[in-house]
Short mmCIF file of C-alpha atoms in Angstrom, two decimals:
data_model
loop_
_atom_site.label_atom_id
_atom_site.label_comp_id
_atom_site.label_asym_id
_atom_site.label_seq_id
_atom_site.Cartn_x
_atom_site.Cartn_y
_atom_site.Cartn_z
CA MET M 1 40.71 76.02 138.90
CA LEU M 2 39.52 79.19 137.00
CA ARG M 3 38.22 80.58 140.38
CA LEU M 4 41.46 79.95 142.04
CA LEU M 5 43.17 81.84 139.09
CA ARG M 6 40.75 84.69 139.48
CA ARG M 7 41.16 84.91 143.19
CA ARG M 8 45.13 84.76 142.91
CA GLN M 9 45.47 86.50 139.85
CA GLY M 10 47.11 89.57 141.56
CA ILE M 11 49.77 87.43 143.16
CA LEU M 12 50.28 85.50 140.00
CA LEU M 13 51.04 88.66 138.02
CA ALA M 14 53.30 90.07 140.36
CA VAL M 15 55.52 86.77 140.60
CA PHE M 16 55.46 86.04 136.59
CA GLY M 17 55.84 89.65 135.75
CA THR M 18 58.88 89.96 138.16
CA VAL M 19 60.30 86.85 136.63
CA LEU M 20 59.58 87.87 133.02
CA MET M 21 61.14 91.30 133.63
CA ILE M 22 64.45 89.72 135.10
CA LEU M 23 64.81 87.46 131.99
CA MET M 24 64.38 90.34 129.65
CA LEU M 25 66.94 92.77 131.53
CA ALA M 26 69.58 89.99 132.37
CA ASP M 27 70.96 89.98 128.80
CA GLN M 28 71.50 93.84 129.06
CA SER M 29 72.82 93.64 132.55
CA ILE M 30 75.55 91.16 131.38
CA TYR M 31 76.98 93.27 128.75
CA GLY M 32 77.00 96.32 130.80
CA LEU M 33 78.95 94.29 133.42
CA VAL M 34 81.42 93.06 130.83
CA GLY M 35 81.44 96.54 129.63
CA ARG M 36 82.40 97.84 132.89
CA LEU M 37 84.77 95.27 133.58
CA PHE M 38 86.54 95.90 130.17
CA SER M 39 86.60 99.72 130.86
CA GLY M 40 88.94 99.36 133.90
CA SER M 41 92.82 100.09 133.97
CA GLY M 42 93.52 96.30 134.24
CA THR M 43 95.58 94.37 132.17
CA TRP M 44 93.47 93.26 128.87
CA ALA M 45 96.46 91.22 126.98
CA THR M 46 99.97 90.88 126.84
CA ILE M 47 102.71 91.17 123.91
CA GLY M 48 105.55 88.79 125.16
CA GLU M 49 106.20 90.30 128.58
CA ARG M 50 104.74 93.98 128.10
CA PRO M 51 101.07 94.08 129.18
CA ILE M 52 98.49 95.89 127.29
CA SER M 53 96.16 97.75 129.31
CA SER M 54 92.08 97.89 129.32
CA GLU M 55 92.42 101.56 128.58
CA THR M 56 94.58 100.82 125.39
CA ARG M 57 91.73 98.31 124.16
CA GLY M 58 89.21 101.23 124.59
CA GLN M 59 91.73 103.39 122.52
CA LEU M 60 91.91 100.79 119.87
CA ALA M 61 87.97 100.19 119.75
CA ARG M 62 87.86 103.92 119.20
CA GLU M 63 90.30 104.01 116.48
CA LEU M 64 88.15 101.20 114.61
CA GLU M 65 85.13 103.39 114.97
CA VAL M 66 87.07 106.31 113.50
CA LEU M 67 88.15 104.15 110.58
CA ASP M 68 84.43 102.97 110.02
CA ARG M 69 83.35 106.67 109.83
CA VAL M 70 85.89 107.43 106.83
CA GLY M 71 85.19 104.05 105.05
CA TRP M 72 88.67 102.45 105.76
CA MET M 73 90.14 104.80 103.25
CA GLY M 74 89.14 102.58 100.13
CA ILE M 75 90.84 99.14 101.58
CA GLY M 76 87.48 97.77 102.98
CA ALA M 77 86.68 95.80 99.81
CA GLY M 78 90.41 94.45 99.70
CA PRO M 79 92.00 91.30 101.06
CA LEU M 80 92.41 93.03 104.74
CA GLY M 81 88.58 93.50 104.94
CA VAL M 82 86.94 95.55 107.57
CA ILE M 83 88.47 94.71 111.16
CA GLU M 84 85.94 94.82 113.89
CA ASP M 85 88.21 93.09 116.74
CA PRO M 86 90.55 95.51 118.87
CA ALA M 87 92.87 92.44 119.16
CA HIS M 88 93.38 91.87 115.58
CA TRP M 89 94.04 95.80 115.00
CA LEU M 90 96.56 95.90 117.84
CA LEU M 91 98.57 92.88 116.27
CA LEU M 92 98.45 94.55 112.81
CA THR M 93 99.39 98.12 114.24
CA GLU M 94 102.13 96.56 116.36
CA MET M 95 103.70 94.68 113.35
CA ALA M 96 103.73 97.99 111.23
CA ARG M 97 105.22 100.12 113.81
CA ASN M 98 108.18 97.82 114.78
CA ALA M 99 108.96 97.09 111.16
CA GLY M 100 109.15 101.29 110.51
CA PHE M 101 105.94 101.41 108.18
CA THR M 102 104.12 103.90 110.47
CA THR M 103 105.77 107.39 110.16
CA GLY M 104 103.18 109.49 111.71
CA SER M 105 103.11 112.28 109.11
CA LEU M 106 99.73 112.39 107.43
CA ALA M 107 100.91 115.32 104.95
CA THR M 108 103.13 112.84 103.06
CA GLU M 109 100.05 110.28 102.79
CA MET M 110 97.09 112.32 101.42
CA GLN M 111 96.15 115.57 99.83
CA GLU M 112 95.17 118.76 101.68
CA ALA M 113 91.60 118.45 100.57
CA GLU M 114 91.30 114.75 100.97
CA LEU M 115 92.48 115.28 104.74
CA ALA M 116 90.02 118.06 104.78
CA GLN M 117 87.18 115.58 103.81
CA VAL M 118 88.30 113.13 106.23
CA TYR M 119 88.31 115.64 109.18
CA THR M 120 85.13 116.89 108.20
CA ALA M 121 83.70 113.21 108.76
CA ALA M 122 85.45 112.36 111.54
CA GLY M 123 86.72 115.71 113.43
CA ARG M 124 90.17 116.57 113.99
CA THR M 125 91.59 115.25 117.07
CA PRO M 126 94.76 113.32 117.96
CA GLU M 127 92.78 110.14 118.10
CA VAL M 128 91.85 110.66 114.24
CA ASP M 129 95.24 111.36 113.54
CA ARG M 130 96.53 108.30 115.22
CA ALA M 131 94.00 105.98 113.67
CA LEU M 132 94.97 107.43 110.10
CA SER M 133 98.74 107.08 110.81
CA ASN M 134 98.08 103.59 111.94
CA LEU M 135 96.10 102.81 108.98
CA PHE M 136 98.57 104.00 106.37
CA GLY M 137 101.39 102.16 108.14
CA VAL M 138 99.25 98.80 108.00
CA ILE M 139 98.54 99.45 104.25
CA ARG M 140 102.31 100.17 103.53
CA MET M 141 103.31 96.87 105.51
CA PHE M 142 100.62 94.77 103.13
CA GLY M 143 102.02 96.24 100.39
CA ALA M 144 105.61 95.42 101.06
CA MET M 145 104.65 91.79 101.93
CA ALA M 146 102.53 91.69 98.49
CA ASN M 147 105.43 92.69 96.61
CA SER M 148 108.05 90.16 98.34
CA PRO M 149 108.10 86.36 97.34
CA THR M 150 105.67 84.28 99.38
CA LEU M 151 107.42 81.05 101.09
CA SER M 152 105.36 79.46 104.04
CA ASP M 153 107.08 77.17 106.27
CA ARG M 154 105.35 74.49 104.70
CA ARG M 155 106.58 75.25 101.27
CA LEU M 156 110.18 75.48 102.96
CA ILE M 157 110.04 72.07 104.56
CA ARG M 158 108.72 70.53 101.53
CA ASP M 159 111.37 72.03 99.02
CA ALA M 160 114.25 71.20 101.65
CA SER M 161 112.75 67.53 101.70
CA SER M 162 112.75 67.36 98.09
CA ILE M 163 116.41 68.52 97.70
CA PHE M 164 117.66 66.41 100.76
CA GLY M 165 115.82 63.22 99.67
CA GLY M 166 117.54 63.02 96.34
CA ALA M 167 120.97 63.58 97.76
CA ASP M 168 123.28 60.52 97.66
CA CYS M 169 125.84 60.77 100.56
CA ARG M 170 128.94 58.56 101.34
CA LEU M 171 131.19 58.60 104.26
CA MET M 172 134.98 59.22 103.34
CA VAL M 173 138.13 59.20 105.56
CA LEU M 174 140.93 61.66 104.38
CA GLU M 175 144.50 61.35 105.53
CA ALA M 176 145.56 64.21 107.56
CA GLN M 177 148.21 66.23 105.39
CA ALA M 178 150.88 68.95 106.71
CA THR M 179 149.44 72.60 106.53
CA GLY M 180 152.83 73.94 105.06
CA ASN M 181 155.00 76.42 106.71
CA GLU M 182 154.00 79.14 109.24
CA PRO M 183 152.71 82.39 107.71
CA THR M 184 155.22 85.42 107.67
CA GLU M 185 154.30 88.93 109.23
CA GLU M 186 154.17 90.11 105.44
CA ALA M 187 151.81 87.47 104.36
CA ILE M 188 149.52 88.18 107.70
CA ALA M 189 149.52 91.90 106.69
CA THR M 190 149.01 91.01 103.15
CA HIS M 191 145.92 89.01 103.90
CA PHE M 192 144.61 91.39 106.26
CA ASP M 193 144.83 94.08 103.81
CA THR M 194 143.10 92.25 101.16
CA TYR M 195 140.11 91.33 103.41
CA ARG M 196 139.88 94.15 105.78
CA ASP M 197 136.95 96.15 104.06
CA VAL M 198 135.12 92.59 103.23
CA GLU M 199 132.23 91.63 105.34
CA PRO M 200 131.99 88.04 106.39
CA SER M 201 128.66 87.83 104.64
CA ASP M 202 130.08 88.76 101.28
CA PRO M 203 128.76 86.24 98.65
CA GLU M 204 131.85 86.42 96.59
CA GLN M 205 134.35 85.98 99.31
CA ALA M 206 132.48 84.63 102.35
CA PHE M 207 135.38 85.74 104.41
CA GLY M 208 136.17 89.11 105.68
CA TYR M 209 137.63 91.12 108.68
CA ARG M 210 135.26 93.94 108.75
CA LEU M 211 132.63 94.03 111.62
CA PRO M 212 129.42 95.23 111.47
CA ASP M 213 128.99 98.77 111.51
CA ARG M 214 128.39 100.28 114.80
CA VAL M 215 127.07 103.70 116.19
CA ALA M 216 126.50 105.54 119.16
CA VAL M 217 123.35 107.96 119.46
CA ASP M 218 122.33 110.67 121.70
CA TRP M 219 118.62 111.86 121.25
CA PHE M 220 116.09 113.65 122.86
CA THR M 221 112.14 113.84 122.46
CA LEU M 222 109.67 116.68 122.79
CA PRO M 223 106.38 115.20 123.39
CA ALA M 224 103.50 116.45 120.95
CA ASN M 225 101.58 117.71 123.73
CA VAL M 226 104.37 120.15 124.98
CA ILE M 227 104.87 121.49 121.39
CA GLU M 228 100.71 121.89 121.44
CA ASP M 229 100.59 123.63 124.63
CA ALA M 230 103.48 125.99 123.69
CA ALA M 231 101.13 126.82 120.57
CA ARG M 232 97.97 127.32 122.32
CA GLY M 233 99.97 129.91 124.94
CA SER M 234 101.38 131.70 122.11
CA GLU M 235 100.12 135.20 120.89
CA ALA M 236 98.93 133.63 117.53
CA MET M 237 96.08 131.77 119.34
CA ASP M 238 95.02 134.86 121.50
CA THR M 239 91.17 135.85 121.08
CA ILE M 240 91.69 138.49 118.06
CA ALA M 241 93.49 135.85 116.07
CA ILE M 242 90.97 133.06 116.93
CA LEU M 243 88.07 135.33 115.50
CA LYS M 244 90.07 136.25 112.45
CA HIS M 245 90.62 132.66 111.66
CA TRP M 246 86.76 131.93 112.06
CA LYS M 247 85.98 135.00 109.52
CA THR M 248 88.55 134.39 107.05
CA ASN M 249 88.65 130.48 107.20
CA PRO M 250 91.79 130.43 104.71
CA ARG M 251 91.66 126.67 104.44
CA GLY M 252 88.24 126.16 103.59
CA ARG M 253 87.02 124.02 106.83
CA ALA M 254 83.67 123.29 107.45
CA PHE M 255 83.30 125.95 109.93
CA PRO M 256 79.90 127.32 111.22
CA ALA M 257 78.95 130.73 109.58
CA TYR M 258 80.56 133.59 111.94
CA ASP M 259 78.11 134.96 114.45
CA ALA M 260 79.41 137.51 117.18
CA SER M 261 76.57 136.41 119.37
CA ILE M 262 77.74 132.79 119.86
CA GLU M 263 80.99 131.47 121.45
CA VAL M 264 83.81 130.52 119.11
CA PRO M 265 83.10 126.70 117.94
CA GLU M 266 85.87 124.25 119.14
CA VAL M 267 86.35 122.88 115.69
CA VAL M 268 87.59 126.60 115.00
CA ILE M 269 90.01 126.66 117.84
CA ASP M 270 91.13 123.14 117.17
CA ASP M 271 92.07 123.95 113.31
CA LEU M 272 94.06 126.98 114.37
CA LEU M 273 95.66 125.00 117.12
CA ALA M 274 96.75 122.50 114.46
CA ILE M 275 98.21 125.11 112.07
CA GLU M 276 100.21 126.82 115.18
CA THR M 277 101.41 123.57 116.22
CA ASP M 278 102.84 122.52 112.74
CA ALA M 279 104.20 126.21 112.29
CA LEU M 280 106.02 125.73 115.65
CA PHE M 281 107.33 122.54 114.84
CA ASP M 282 108.75 123.70 111.52
CA ARG M 283 110.26 126.77 113.29
CA VAL M 284 112.21 124.55 115.60
CA ASP M 285 113.16 122.49 112.59
CA ARG M 286 114.49 125.42 110.92
CA ARG M 287 116.44 126.54 113.76
CA LEU M 288 117.99 123.38 114.53
CA SER M 289 119.01 122.66 110.79
CA SER M 290 120.29 126.22 110.34
CA THR M 291 122.35 125.66 113.64
CA LEU M 292 123.70 122.45 112.36
CA LEU M 293 124.55 123.57 108.92
CA GLU M 294 126.40 126.66 110.51
CA ALA M 295 128.66 124.27 112.57
CA ARG M 296 129.82 122.51 109.19
CA ARG M 297 129.68 125.42 106.94
CA ASP M 298 133.53 125.83 106.80
CA LEU M 299 134.19 122.01 106.68
CA LYS M 300 136.01 120.80 103.30
CA THR M 301 134.92 117.68 101.78
CA THR M 302 136.44 114.58 100.03
CA PRO M 303 135.89 113.45 96.35
CA GLU M 304 133.64 110.75 97.74
CA GLY M 305 131.62 113.55 99.46
CA ALA M 306 132.47 113.24 103.01
CA PHE M 307 133.15 116.31 105.44
CA LYS M 308 137.16 116.46 106.67
CA LEU M 309 136.57 116.97 110.16
CA PRO M 310 139.16 118.81 112.31
CA GLU M 311 140.95 117.01 115.49
CA ASN M 312 139.21 119.25 117.84
CA TRP M 313 135.74 118.24 116.37
CA SER M 314 134.28 116.52 119.36
CA GLN M 315 134.95 119.95 121.32
CA THR M 316 133.77 122.32 118.64
CA ARG M 317 130.55 120.28 117.16
CA PRO M 318 127.16 121.29 118.75
CA SER M 319 126.32 118.99 121.32
CA LEU M 320 122.71 117.73 121.97
CA SER M 321 122.46 119.28 125.23
CA ASP M 322 122.95 122.65 123.38
CA LEU M 323 120.35 121.52 120.88
CA ALA M 324 117.94 120.86 123.60
CA GLY M 325 118.67 124.25 125.17
CA LEU M 326 117.93 125.91 121.93
CA VAL M 327 114.69 124.30 121.48
CA ALA M 328 113.56 125.25 124.92
CA GLN M 329 114.59 128.86 124.44
CA GLU M 330 112.90 128.80 121.00
CA ILE M 331 109.54 127.80 122.13
CA SER M 332 109.80 128.63 126.03
CA VAL M 333 109.54 125.25 127.35
CA ASP M 334 111.55 123.07 129.87
CA ALA M 335 114.94 121.61 128.00
CA PRO M 336 113.91 117.87 127.25
CA GLU M 337 116.28 115.30 128.93
CA VAL M 338 118.98 114.11 126.69
CA GLU M 339 119.25 110.05 126.32
CA SER M 340 122.08 108.05 125.17
CA ALA M 341 123.04 104.68 123.77
CA GLU M 342 126.52 103.10 123.57
CA LEU M 343 128.13 101.90 120.58
CA GLN M 344 126.31 99.03 119.15
CA ALA M 345 125.41 97.60 115.76
CA VAL M 346 122.85 99.42 113.67
CA LEU M 347 120.17 96.53 113.36
CA ASP M 348 120.14 96.24 117.27
CA TYR M 349 118.52 99.96 117.77
CA GLY M 350 115.42 98.24 116.37
CA ASP M 351 114.96 96.21 119.73
CA LEU M 352 116.59 98.93 122.01
CA PRO M 353 113.83 99.81 124.60
CA GLY M 354 112.90 103.51 124.60
CA PHE M 355 114.72 104.33 121.40
CA PRO M 356 112.09 106.44 119.17
CA ILE M 357 110.35 105.33 116.10
CA ALA M 358 110.27 108.28 113.94
CA ALA M 359 110.93 109.72 110.57
CA THR M 360 111.67 112.93 108.59
CA THR M 361 110.04 114.32 105.52
CA PRO M 362 112.33 114.87 102.79
CA ALA M 363 112.14 117.33 99.95
CA PHE M 364 111.34 114.57 97.44
CA GLY M 365 110.83 110.83 97.93
CA GLN M 366 109.95 108.50 100.71
CA PRO M 367 110.07 109.68 104.55
CA LYS M 368 113.46 108.68 106.05
CA THR M 369 113.11 106.88 109.08
CA THR M 370 115.67 106.75 112.02
CA ARG M 371 117.18 103.67 111.13
CA ASP M 372 117.53 105.10 107.48
CA TYR M 373 119.56 107.94 109.18
CA LEU M 374 121.73 105.47 111.25
CA ASN M 375 122.77 103.46 108.04
CA GLY M 376 123.89 106.82 106.72
CA LEU M 377 126.40 107.06 109.37
CA ARG M 378 128.76 104.30 108.11
CA ASP M 379 132.60 104.67 107.11
CA TYR M 380 133.73 106.83 109.68
CA GLU M 381 137.60 107.18 109.68
CA LEU M 382 140.03 108.08 112.26
CA SER M 383 142.66 109.48 110.13
CA PRO M 384 141.74 111.84 108.76
CA LEU M 385 138.44 112.21 110.73
CA THR M 386 135.49 112.19 108.29
CA LEU M 387 131.67 112.44 108.36
CA PRO M 388 129.49 111.43 105.29
CA ALA M 389 127.44 114.37 103.88
CA ARG M 390 124.17 112.71 104.10
CA SER M 391 122.97 114.81 101.32
CA GLN M 392 119.98 112.58 100.90
CA MET M 393 118.77 113.63 104.33
CA HIS M 394 116.18 116.77 104.68
CA SER M 395 117.40 117.54 108.27
CA LEU M 396 118.18 115.67 111.51
CA VAL M 397 114.94 116.38 113.03
CA PHE M 398 112.37 113.72 113.19
CA ARG M 399 108.76 113.34 114.12
CA ASP M 400 107.36 110.36 115.96
CA PRO M 401 103.82 108.77 115.35
CA ALA M 402 102.28 111.05 118.00
CA GLY M 403 103.60 114.32 116.31
CA GLY M 404 106.37 114.81 118.81
CA LEU M 405 109.81 116.05 117.95
CA VAL M 406 112.69 113.74 117.89
CA VAL M 407 116.42 115.20 117.59
CA MET M 408 119.65 112.86 117.53
CA LEU M 409 123.30 113.28 116.86
CA PRO M 410 125.77 110.52 116.60
CA PRO M 411 128.83 111.31 119.13
CA GLN M 412 130.90 107.99 117.67
CA ALA M 413 130.68 105.67 115.11
CA ASP M 414 133.04 102.73 113.56
#
């Protein structure tokens, strides 16, 4: 036997060595194959009827990597824990975004020094901003849940069973009685005047004629990449401005030391681009706000704080198409397309496909979302025409989670 093994050792080594190599590499090959399958453009999951692509899964995984680098902003030790599954992160971010907790404005969430530390650790890219925006939306959502009463389905069923189980019900037959005389026109008018401004859900009356507040809205969106491209092509991003920003480093970023013999680092260009993009957004914000303010400068107000509108207000007020052209002229881009929604209840806008989820930053307090804005458009009157002053709003210019610009105006409400 030993003689046979020595004689055939070359063949045996070739066969068993190949088998051993296959066994060692099979595990890596399987993982590589699965990775290539997930990196394609197919459908990875669905939410309702909306497909979620494999590319989105990769984006979610990269967001989790960014949050790992910044230490989950201190919530890793909390009840949420560190999330590693992209599917788990997708569900949380979708819930926060649909509930209006994700605003997309990092300036209201973090101090500039804290934001600088995060960018130093993870870099300043749209992916990092998106990950942080989603994280703060999830944190805000969990905070709202923690401060609300916790009633599970099981507890509701148990409480209902205990109540109904102790009820003693008996059937009774009541004889029909005449309802009395038919109401007069005066009685009907008096009844209507009494309940015309009462909502049917009013707890005191439980009856009312007032319909839900409805509003029609026109809006347009200028994507973040369009604003960024406009800033990139401006004079503020020429070679001299970039070199000056590198030398002075006004915000104290972690730039490499200035060296005229090397190319300008990308971190310097990206930092200046972010500054100029924000400046461009603020410039458009001020221009639109001043235009809207000019349109209502001579309007008188009621004691309740509403504007008295002239009869020809629909012809003299600024149209959204005019504002879109103003934006295009201000930053030298193509005018964005104006979209419209017919009269509908304010609550229905949360389920309206394509309606932007955005927020604006007031001078004080929490950001106002588009739903807050729509809720402020109540109590329109036909004679005389009035418009709420909405003094709590900083402007009518919003910013979506991706950093895009959103402008909306209400042509009609009731």
